[in-house]
Short mmCIF file of C-alpha atoms in Angstrom, two decimals:
data_model
loop_
_atom_site.label_atom_id
_atom_site.label_comp_id
_atom_site.label_asym_id
_atom_site.label_seq_id
_atom_site.Cartn_x
_atom_site.Cartn_y
_atom_site.Cartn_z
CA MET A 24 73.31 19.60 -48.58
CA GLY A 25 72.40 19.76 -44.81
CA ASP A 26 73.74 17.40 -42.24
CA TYR A 27 70.73 15.16 -42.36
CA GLU A 28 70.09 14.92 -46.11
CA THR A 29 70.98 11.74 -48.09
CA ALA A 30 71.73 11.15 -51.58
CA GLY A 31 69.00 8.64 -51.89
CA GLY A 32 68.90 5.30 -53.56
CA SER A 33 69.51 1.78 -52.14
CA LEU A 34 72.81 0.51 -50.64
CA LYS A 35 75.18 -1.21 -53.08
CA PHE A 36 77.21 -4.32 -52.32
CA LYS A 37 80.91 -4.48 -53.14
CA GLY A 38 81.61 -6.24 -56.26
CA GLY A 39 78.41 -5.41 -57.85
CA GLY A 40 77.81 -8.98 -59.26
CA GLY A 41 74.38 -9.10 -58.00
CA ILE A 42 72.39 -12.36 -57.37
CA THR A 43 73.03 -15.22 -59.68
CA LYS A 44 70.46 -18.09 -59.78
CA LYS A 45 71.42 -21.77 -60.18
CA LYS A 46 70.15 -23.32 -63.29
CA LYS A 47 67.72 -26.36 -62.87
CA LYS A 48 69.09 -29.65 -64.30
CA LYS A 49 66.80 -31.39 -66.72
CA THR A 50 66.35 -35.19 -66.15
CA ASP A 51 66.09 -37.49 -69.02
CA PRO A 52 63.07 -39.98 -68.57
CA ALA A 53 65.08 -42.72 -70.18
CA LYS A 54 68.08 -42.39 -67.91
CA VAL A 55 65.52 -42.43 -64.92
CA LYS A 56 64.04 -45.62 -66.11
CA ALA A 57 67.34 -47.22 -66.65
CA ALA A 58 68.49 -46.28 -63.15
CA LEU A 59 65.27 -47.75 -61.56
CA GLU A 60 65.61 -51.04 -63.54
CA ALA A 61 69.26 -51.36 -62.50
CA GLU A 62 68.31 -50.84 -58.86
CA GLU A 63 65.50 -53.49 -59.05
CA SER A 64 67.70 -56.09 -60.74
CA THR A 65 70.41 -55.94 -58.17
CA PRO A 66 69.56 -57.24 -54.77
CA PRO A 67 70.43 -55.08 -51.87
CA PRO A 68 73.47 -56.13 -49.95
CA SER A 69 72.41 -58.03 -46.79
CA LYS A 70 73.92 -56.73 -43.59
CA PRO A 71 74.57 -59.11 -40.65
CA ILE A 72 72.06 -58.51 -37.91
CA LYS A 73 73.76 -57.94 -34.64
CA VAL A 74 72.18 -59.78 -31.68
CA ILE A 75 72.76 -57.87 -28.49
CA GLU A 76 72.85 -60.23 -25.39
CA LYS A 77 72.26 -58.59 -21.97
CA THR A 78 74.41 -59.60 -19.13
CA ALA A 79 72.86 -61.03 -15.99
CA ALA A 80 73.44 -57.67 -14.11
CA GLU A 81 71.58 -55.79 -16.78
CA ILE A 82 68.66 -58.12 -16.81
CA LYS A 83 68.47 -58.02 -13.05
CA PHE A 84 68.60 -54.23 -13.10
CA GLU A 85 65.79 -54.06 -15.59
CA GLU A 86 63.76 -56.40 -13.52
CA VAL A 87 64.10 -54.25 -10.40
CA GLN A 88 63.29 -51.03 -12.34
CA GLN A 89 60.19 -52.65 -13.68
CA LYS A 90 59.17 -53.76 -10.21
CA ARG A 91 59.61 -50.33 -8.65
CA GLN A 92 57.59 -48.54 -11.53
CA GLU A 93 54.81 -51.08 -10.89
CA GLU A 94 54.98 -50.35 -7.16
CA LYS A 95 54.83 -46.66 -7.78
CA VAL A 96 51.95 -46.84 -10.01
CA LEU A 97 49.94 -49.03 -7.60
CA LYS A 98 50.97 -46.52 -4.75
CA SER A 99 49.72 -43.44 -6.66
CA ALA A 100 46.58 -45.20 -7.84
CA MET A 101 45.48 -46.08 -4.27
CA LYS A 102 45.58 -42.34 -3.30
CA SER A 103 42.38 -40.16 -3.61
CA HIS A 104 42.68 -36.53 -5.07
CA LYS A 105 42.21 -35.34 -1.51
CA GLU A 106 45.02 -37.24 -0.07
CA LYS A 107 47.28 -36.10 -3.11
CA VAL A 108 46.43 -32.39 -2.47
CA ALA A 109 47.17 -32.96 1.28
CA ASP A 110 50.62 -34.54 0.48
CA LEU A 111 51.37 -31.79 -1.76
CA ASN A 112 50.51 -29.15 0.87
CA ARG A 113 52.53 -30.99 3.48
CA LYS A 114 55.59 -30.96 1.04
CA LEU A 115 55.19 -27.23 0.40
CA GLU A 116 55.14 -26.37 4.03
CA GLU A 117 58.31 -28.31 4.76
CA MET A 118 60.14 -26.37 1.98
CA THR A 119 61.95 -23.27 2.82
CA GLU A 120 60.84 -20.17 1.20
CA HIS A 121 63.16 -18.78 -1.40
CA TYR A 122 62.60 -15.14 -0.60
CA ASP A 123 63.25 -15.62 3.22
CA ILE A 124 66.37 -13.85 4.48
CA PRO A 125 68.62 -16.51 5.96
CA LYS A 126 69.84 -15.79 9.47
CA VAL A 127 73.57 -15.71 9.50
CA GLY A 128 75.85 -14.64 12.29
CA PRO A 129 75.30 -14.02 16.03
CA GLY A 130 72.58 -11.28 15.71
#
């Protein structure tokens, strides 16, 4: 055999057990019906409902957040598309360019 010739065939796993498939369990229709009837006859356990009360600070915070959200919506609704584009351009002009070399040092 040369350096690049192979014996051929597929690779073998250690142990050689191969793949074993799980067997499906057969369900008995009579048992299924009995289980469903048992569930229907017993009422589900009732869980106590937790009532979460908010503090005065939480209520005030939510009111302020709602008010700010409404103001923001009204402010953006009053602008035309032209004004929005102008604002965006102004903002982009004020930003520093990420590819500019910062001037550091005395020179």
